[in-house]
Amino acid sequence: MTEPLRLSKRMSELGLCSRREADEWIARGWVRVDGKVVSELGTKILPTQKITIERQAAAEQSKRVTILINKPVGYVSGQAEDGYKPAVALVKPEARWKEDKTPTQFHPTQLRSLVPAGRLDIDSVGLLVLTQDGRIAKQLIGEDTSIEKEYLVRVQYTKPGRLPDADLQRLNHGLTLDGRKLLPAKVSWQNDDQLRFILREGKKRQIRRMCDIVGLKVLGLKRVRIGRVKLGDLPAGQWRYLREDESF
């Protein structure tokens, strides 16, 4: 026998929407199971049952925006904290990149439920994704995400000489943080003082902590790519919409 599970969880697993969106749609009567409307939150179903969503849900979802920001130093990714501004404060018409060719018009309602899909700490810069679309948030920060994030990291070796090759290998494969082995990474020298990191996970201050273990001090950290989406020429402090032909 297959165990029944919450309808909202199953909808999220199928990539239809986030759990929060699922609950919203269920409450509005926009979800059918085997052809019948289900409007009670917490309803459980079998994985074999067929879920369909009403056109209103699809139409509302298509209006949800995803915004790419080149975050400067001094902004936090999420909620405002300790007097620092959140990155969403940069999303205003005058800061929109003039090269943004998407036809989407800016409207203040786009700031509602606009959440960071992955974080950049206050001292780091580069590509930050803010989205209203639960599917994209799940894709980028869900437990089973395998989407690569690429960073350029300026470093200084705190010991005599140069970083040994064995320690570079440890950065690629063989470090443990918080008692858990890290997933393999791709770490290589770009020039004398800059490393390229490609990760498939995002623990808090992960790159800085990885560097610290092997005696490297991070002087600057910039995220330049998430999956297939690149930062490109987007200027610092400016933003653009994710294009329809782009996907992570």
mmCIF file of C-alpha atoms in Angstrom:
data_model
loop_
_atom_site.group_PDB
_atom_site.id
_atom_site.type_symbol
_atom_site.label_atom_id
_atom_site.label_comp_id
_atom_site.label_asym_id
_atom_site.label_seq_id
_atom_site.Cartn_x
_atom_site.Cartn_y
_atom_site.Cartn_z
ATOM 1 C CA MET A 1 0.000 0.000 0.000
ATOM 2 C CA THR A 2 1.265 3.473 -0.871
ATOM 3 C CA GLU A 3 0.967 5.958 1.966
ATOM 4 C CA PRO A 4 -1.368 8.941 1.394
ATOM 5 C CA LEU A 5 0.291 12.350 1.607
ATOM 6 C CA ARG A 6 -0.853 15.957 1.858
ATOM 7 C CA LEU A 7 -2.226 17.331 -1.396
ATOM 8 C CA SER A 8 -0.080 20.480 -1.104
ATOM 9 C CA LYS A 9 3.078 18.382 -0.614
ATOM 10 C CA ARG A 10 2.225 16.241 -3.643
ATOM 11 C CA MET A 11 1.618 19.359 -5.782
ATOM 12 C CA SER A 12 5.019 20.702 -4.733
ATOM 13 C CA GLU A 13 6.696 17.344 -5.490
ATOM 14 C CA LEU A 14 5.181 17.403 -8.979
ATOM 15 C CA GLY A 15 6.599 20.901 -9.565
ATOM 16 C CA LEU A 16 3.143 22.449 -10.008
ATOM 17 C CA CYS A 17 3.769 25.172 -7.420
ATOM 18 C CA SER A 18 5.141 25.765 -3.919
ATOM 19 C CA ARG A 19 3.310 24.366 -0.878
ATOM 20 C CA ARG A 20 2.209 27.879 0.094
ATOM 21 C CA GLU A 21 0.738 28.434 -3.376
ATOM 22 C CA ALA A 22 -0.904 25.000 -3.252
ATOM 23 C CA ASP A 23 -2.692 25.853 -0.002
ATOM 24 C CA GLU A 24 -3.844 29.158 -1.522
ATOM 25 C CA TRP A 25 -5.218 27.426 -4.633
ATOM 26 C CA ILE A 26 -6.910 24.672 -2.625
ATOM 27 C CA ALA A 27 -8.647 27.281 -0.435
ATOM 28 C CA ARG A 28 -9.878 29.062 -3.592
ATOM 29 C CA GLY A 29 -11.276 25.846 -5.079
ATOM 30 C CA TRP A 30 -8.791 25.837 -7.965
ATOM 31 C CA VAL A 31 -7.548 22.252 -7.467
ATOM 32 C CA ARG A 32 -9.216 19.020 -8.603
ATOM 33 C CA VAL A 33 -8.293 15.477 -7.626
ATOM 34 C CA ASP A 34 -9.579 12.830 -10.035
ATOM 35 C CA GLY A 35 -11.875 15.516 -11.477
ATOM 36 C CA LYS A 36 -13.421 16.609 -8.158
ATOM 37 C CA VAL A 37 -12.748 20.003 -6.556
ATOM 38 C CA VAL A 38 -10.856 19.721 -3.244
ATOM 39 C CA SER A 39 -11.075 22.855 -1.109
ATOM 40 C CA GLU A 40 -10.191 21.557 2.351
ATOM 41 C CA LEU A 41 -6.636 22.311 3.536
ATOM 42 C CA GLY A 42 -4.747 19.283 4.832
ATOM 43 C CA THR A 43 -6.534 16.842 2.508
ATOM 44 C CA LYS A 44 -4.467 13.705 1.884
ATOM 45 C CA ILE A 45 -4.342 11.826 -1.413
ATOM 46 C CA LEU A 46 -2.594 8.800 -2.907
ATOM 47 C CA PRO A 47 0.355 9.421 -5.271
ATOM 48 C CA THR A 48 -1.575 7.594 -8.023
ATOM 49 C CA GLN A 49 -4.437 10.101 -7.995
ATOM 50 C CA LYS A 50 -4.594 12.709 -10.769
ATOM 51 C CA ILE A 51 -4.278 16.399 -9.885
ATOM 52 C CA THR A 52 -5.463 19.141 -12.221
ATOM 53 C CA ILE A 53 -5.528 22.882 -11.631
ATOM 54 C CA GLU A 54 -8.059 25.412 -12.872
ATOM 55 C CA ARG A 55 -7.126 28.007 -15.496
ATOM 56 C CA GLN A 56 -7.261 30.833 -12.914
ATOM 57 C CA ALA A 57 -4.316 29.291 -11.032
ATOM 58 C CA ALA A 58 -2.213 28.978 -14.192
ATOM 59 C CA ALA A 59 -3.104 32.562 -15.197
ATOM 60 C CA GLU A 60 -2.137 33.924 -11.782
ATOM 61 C CA GLN A 61 1.115 31.971 -11.809
ATOM 62 C CA SER A 62 2.064 33.350 -15.238
ATOM 63 C CA LYS A 63 1.878 36.898 -13.811
ATOM 64 C CA ARG A 64 4.472 36.116 -11.148
ATOM 65 C CA VAL A 65 7.850 37.711 -11.795
ATOM 66 C CA THR A 66 11.435 36.646 -11.216
ATOM 67 C CA ILE A 67 14.022 39.396 -10.829
ATOM 68 C CA LEU A 68 17.812 39.195 -11.121
ATOM 69 C CA ILE A 69 19.855 41.706 -9.107
ATOM 70 C CA ASN A 70 23.576 42.421 -9.106
ATOM 71 C CA LYS A 71 23.744 42.803 -5.321
ATOM 72 C CA PRO A 72 26.373 45.235 -4.010
ATOM 73 C CA VAL A 73 28.150 44.963 -0.649
ATOM 74 C CA GLY A 74 26.103 46.212 2.305
ATOM 75 C CA TYR A 75 22.715 44.766 1.352
ATOM 76 C CA VAL A 76 21.210 41.675 2.977
ATOM 77 C CA SER A 77 19.449 39.076 0.837
ATOM 78 C CA GLY A 78 16.250 38.754 2.856
ATOM 79 C CA GLN A 79 14.631 40.758 5.662
ATOM 80 C CA ALA A 80 16.213 44.027 6.796
ATOM 81 C CA GLU A 81 18.520 43.448 9.756
ATOM 82 C CA ASP A 82 20.834 45.511 12.001
ATOM 83 C CA GLY A 83 20.110 48.674 10.064
ATOM 84 C CA TYR A 84 21.117 47.148 6.708
ATOM 85 C CA LYS A 85 18.784 47.414 3.738
ATOM 86 C CA PRO A 86 17.318 44.321 2.070
ATOM 87 C CA ALA A 87 18.213 43.731 -1.592
ATOM 88 C CA VAL A 88 14.531 44.125 -2.566
ATOM 89 C CA ALA A 89 14.959 47.860 -1.805
ATOM 90 C CA LEU A 90 16.947 48.047 -5.058
ATOM 91 C CA VAL A 91 13.906 46.952 -7.080
ATOM 92 C CA LYS A 92 12.541 50.313 -8.206
ATOM 93 C CA PRO A 93 11.955 51.680 -11.714
ATOM 94 C CA GLU A 94 15.014 53.953 -11.776
ATOM 95 C CA ALA A 95 17.367 51.039 -10.914
ATOM 96 C CA ARG A 96 16.077 48.795 -13.721
ATOM 97 C CA TRP A 97 18.876 48.024 -16.198
ATOM 98 C CA LYS A 98 18.349 50.035 -19.380
ATOM 99 C CA GLU A 99 19.440 46.990 -21.437
ATOM 100 C CA ASP A 100 16.519 44.927 -20.058
ATOM 101 C CA LYS A 101 14.485 44.133 -23.184
ATOM 102 C CA THR A 102 11.695 42.144 -21.498
ATOM 103 C CA PRO A 103 8.257 43.683 -22.191
ATOM 104 C CA THR A 104 7.181 43.348 -18.526
ATOM 105 C CA GLN A 105 6.161 46.672 -17.016
ATOM 106 C CA PHE A 106 7.162 47.321 -13.418
ATOM 107 C CA HIS A 107 4.291 47.488 -10.930
ATOM 108 C CA PRO A 108 4.536 47.770 -7.106
ATOM 109 C CA THR A 109 2.418 44.588 -6.711
ATOM 110 C CA GLN A 110 5.460 42.690 -8.035
ATOM 111 C CA LEU A 111 7.191 43.445 -4.721
ATOM 112 C CA ARG A 112 4.606 41.370 -2.833
ATOM 113 C CA SER A 113 5.847 37.905 -1.870
ATOM 114 C CA LEU A 114 9.125 38.567 -3.698
ATOM 115 C CA VAL A 115 11.570 36.289 -1.864
ATOM 116 C CA PRO A 116 15.266 35.459 -2.329
ATOM 117 C CA ALA A 117 15.838 32.032 -3.900
ATOM 118 C CA GLY A 118 19.241 31.472 -2.330
ATOM 119 C CA ARG A 119 21.255 33.926 -0.284
ATOM 120 C CA LEU A 120 24.362 36.071 -0.655
ATOM 121 C CA ASP A 121 25.832 37.342 2.598
ATOM 122 C CA ILE A 122 26.213 41.060 3.253
ATOM 123 C CA ASP A 123 29.904 41.155 2.203
ATOM 124 C CA SER A 124 29.327 39.241 -1.053
ATOM 125 C CA VAL A 125 28.252 40.637 -4.420
ATOM 126 C CA GLY A 126 26.785 39.391 -7.667
ATOM 127 C CA LEU A 127 23.790 37.441 -8.908
ATOM 128 C CA LEU A 128 20.826 37.293 -6.527
ATOM 129 C CA VAL A 129 17.446 35.890 -7.584
ATOM 130 C CA LEU A 130 14.213 37.267 -6.125
ATOM 131 C CA THR A 131 11.042 35.477 -7.199
ATOM 132 C CA GLN A 132 7.285 35.328 -6.667
ATOM 133 C CA ASP A 133 7.224 31.906 -8.360
ATOM 134 C CA GLY A 134 7.295 28.986 -5.921
ATOM 135 C CA ARG A 135 8.422 26.600 -8.684
ATOM 136 C CA ILE A 136 11.622 28.593 -9.219
ATOM 137 C CA ALA A 137 12.283 28.896 -5.477
ATOM 138 C CA LYS A 138 11.947 25.110 -5.122
ATOM 139 C CA GLN A 139 14.187 24.541 -8.150
ATOM 140 C CA LEU A 140 16.964 26.714 -6.701
ATOM 141 C CA ILE A 141 16.785 26.037 -2.963
ATOM 142 C CA GLY A 142 14.802 22.814 -2.602
ATOM 143 C CA GLU A 143 16.404 19.958 -0.681
ATOM 144 C CA ASP A 144 17.133 17.960 -3.828
ATOM 145 C CA THR A 145 18.386 20.804 -6.029
ATOM 146 C CA SER A 146 21.389 19.994 -8.202
ATOM 147 C CA ILE A 147 21.664 23.423 -9.855
ATOM 148 C CA GLU A 148 25.229 24.751 -9.937
ATOM 149 C CA LYS A 149 26.187 28.126 -8.512
ATOM 150 C CA GLU A 150 29.445 29.678 -9.754
ATOM 151 C CA TYR A 151 31.559 32.180 -7.819
ATOM 152 C CA LEU A 152 34.781 34.139 -8.375
ATOM 153 C CA VAL A 153 36.640 34.435 -5.074
ATOM 154 C CA ARG A 154 39.648 36.677 -4.412
ATOM 155 C CA VAL A 155 41.819 35.100 -1.720
ATOM 156 C CA GLN A 156 45.020 35.579 0.254
ATOM 157 C CA TYR A 157 47.020 32.647 1.623
ATOM 158 C CA THR A 158 47.707 33.227 5.328
ATOM 159 C CA LYS A 159 50.679 30.818 5.546
ATOM 160 C CA PRO A 160 54.154 31.045 3.975
ATOM 161 C CA GLY A 161 54.424 30.118 0.300
ATOM 162 C CA ARG A 162 51.532 29.063 -1.876
ATOM 163 C CA LEU A 163 48.433 26.925 -1.257
ATOM 164 C CA PRO A 164 49.565 23.278 -1.619
ATOM 165 C CA ASP A 165 47.916 21.255 -4.394
ATOM 166 C CA ALA A 166 46.695 18.794 -1.754
ATOM 167 C CA ASP A 167 44.670 21.582 -0.099
ATOM 168 C CA LEU A 168 43.213 22.616 -3.453
ATOM 169 C CA GLN A 169 42.121 18.991 -3.848
ATOM 170 C CA ARG A 170 40.522 19.117 -0.382
ATOM 171 C CA LEU A 171 38.490 22.142 -1.485
ATOM 172 C CA ASN A 172 37.246 20.091 -4.442
ATOM 173 C CA HIS A 173 36.433 17.002 -2.454
ATOM 174 C CA GLY A 174 37.083 16.167 1.152
ATOM 175 C CA LEU A 175 35.932 18.935 3.488
ATOM 176 C CA THR A 176 33.391 18.605 6.279
ATOM 177 C CA LEU A 177 31.260 21.425 7.705
ATOM 178 C CA ASP A 178 29.003 21.147 10.770
ATOM 179 C CA GLY A 179 29.803 17.447 10.995
ATOM 180 C CA ARG A 180 28.588 16.703 7.454
ATOM 181 C CA LYS A 181 30.682 15.901 4.403
ATOM 182 C CA LEU A 182 30.274 18.501 1.670
ATOM 183 C CA LEU A 183 29.178 17.544 -1.828
ATOM 184 C CA PRO A 184 32.046 17.498 -4.361
ATOM 185 C CA ALA A 185 32.830 21.000 -5.653
ATOM 186 C CA LYS A 186 34.815 22.275 -8.643
ATOM 187 C CA VAL A 187 37.519 24.665 -7.458
ATOM 188 C CA SER A 188 40.324 25.951 -9.695
ATOM 189 C CA TRP A 189 42.727 28.882 -9.902
ATOM 190 C CA GLN A 190 41.705 31.666 -12.301
ATOM 191 C CA ASN A 191 44.841 33.720 -11.673
ATOM 192 C CA ASP A 192 47.357 34.214 -8.857
ATOM 193 C CA ASP A 193 44.842 35.467 -6.289
ATOM 194 C CA GLN A 194 41.447 34.332 -7.597
ATOM 195 C CA LEU A 195 39.663 30.995 -7.388
ATOM 196 C CA ARG A 196 36.581 29.835 -9.275
ATOM 197 C CA PHE A 197 34.137 27.820 -7.128
ATOM 198 C CA ILE A 198 31.254 25.803 -8.596
ATOM 199 C CA LEU A 199 28.953 24.403 -5.902
ATOM 200 C CA ARG A 200 25.737 22.381 -5.851
ATOM 201 C CA GLU A 201 24.791 23.339 -2.285
ATOM 202 C CA GLY A 202 24.728 26.532 -0.262
ATOM 203 C CA LYS A 203 25.460 26.219 3.420
ATOM 204 C CA LYS A 204 25.740 29.459 5.395
ATOM 205 C CA ARG A 205 28.996 31.275 4.495
ATOM 206 C CA GLN A 206 30.149 28.004 2.930
ATOM 207 C CA ILE A 207 32.913 29.322 0.665
ATOM 208 C CA ARG A 208 34.418 31.553 3.371
ATOM 209 C CA ARG A 209 34.426 28.637 5.826
ATOM 210 C CA MET A 210 35.905 26.219 3.251
ATOM 211 C CA CYS A 211 38.702 28.695 2.523
ATOM 212 C CA ASP A 212 39.351 29.263 6.216
ATOM 213 C CA ILE A 213 39.944 25.521 6.756
ATOM 214 C CA VAL A 214 42.848 25.492 4.255
ATOM 215 C CA GLY A 215 44.357 28.816 5.368
ATOM 216 C CA LEU A 216 42.859 31.127 2.746
ATOM 217 C CA LYS A 217 41.379 34.496 3.658
ATOM 218 C CA VAL A 218 38.529 35.654 1.389
ATOM 219 C CA LEU A 219 38.997 39.256 0.229
ATOM 220 C CA GLY A 220 36.102 39.352 -2.235
ATOM 221 C CA LEU A 221 33.318 37.002 -3.356
ATOM 222 C CA LYS A 222 31.118 37.408 -6.437
ATOM 223 C CA ARG A 223 28.418 35.032 -7.717
ATOM 224 C CA VAL A 224 28.445 35.060 -11.510
ATOM 225 C CA ARG A 225 26.090 32.216 -12.486
ATOM 226 C CA ILE A 226 23.154 30.144 -11.216
ATOM 227 C CA GLY A 227 22.470 27.147 -13.453
ATOM 228 C CA ARG A 228 22.253 28.443 -17.028
ATOM 229 C CA VAL A 229 21.577 32.050 -15.988
ATOM 230 C CA LYS A 230 24.621 34.343 -15.901
ATOM 231 C CA LEU A 231 25.169 37.711 -14.246
ATOM 232 C CA GLY A 232 26.651 38.980 -17.521
ATOM 233 C CA ASP A 233 26.930 42.769 -17.889
ATOM 234 C CA LEU A 234 24.230 43.634 -15.342
ATOM 235 C CA PRO A 235 25.703 46.621 -13.424
ATOM 236 C CA ALA A 236 26.084 46.562 -9.631
ATOM 237 C CA GLY A 237 22.962 47.801 -7.841
ATOM 238 C CA GLN A 238 20.731 47.299 -10.901
ATOM 239 C CA TRP A 239 18.160 44.634 -11.762
ATOM 240 C CA ARG A 240 16.340 43.020 -14.672
ATOM 241 C CA TYR A 241 13.532 40.518 -15.221
ATOM 242 C CA LEU A 242 14.232 36.858 -16.013
ATOM 243 C CA ARG A 243 13.427 36.496 -19.716
ATOM 244 C CA GLU A 244 10.876 33.984 -21.002
ATOM 245 C CA ASP A 245 13.609 32.190 -22.986
ATOM 246 C CA GLU A 246 15.828 31.811 -19.884
ATOM 247 C CA SER A 247 15.712 28.967 -17.389
ATOM 248 C CA PHE A 248 17.983 27.926 -14.584
#
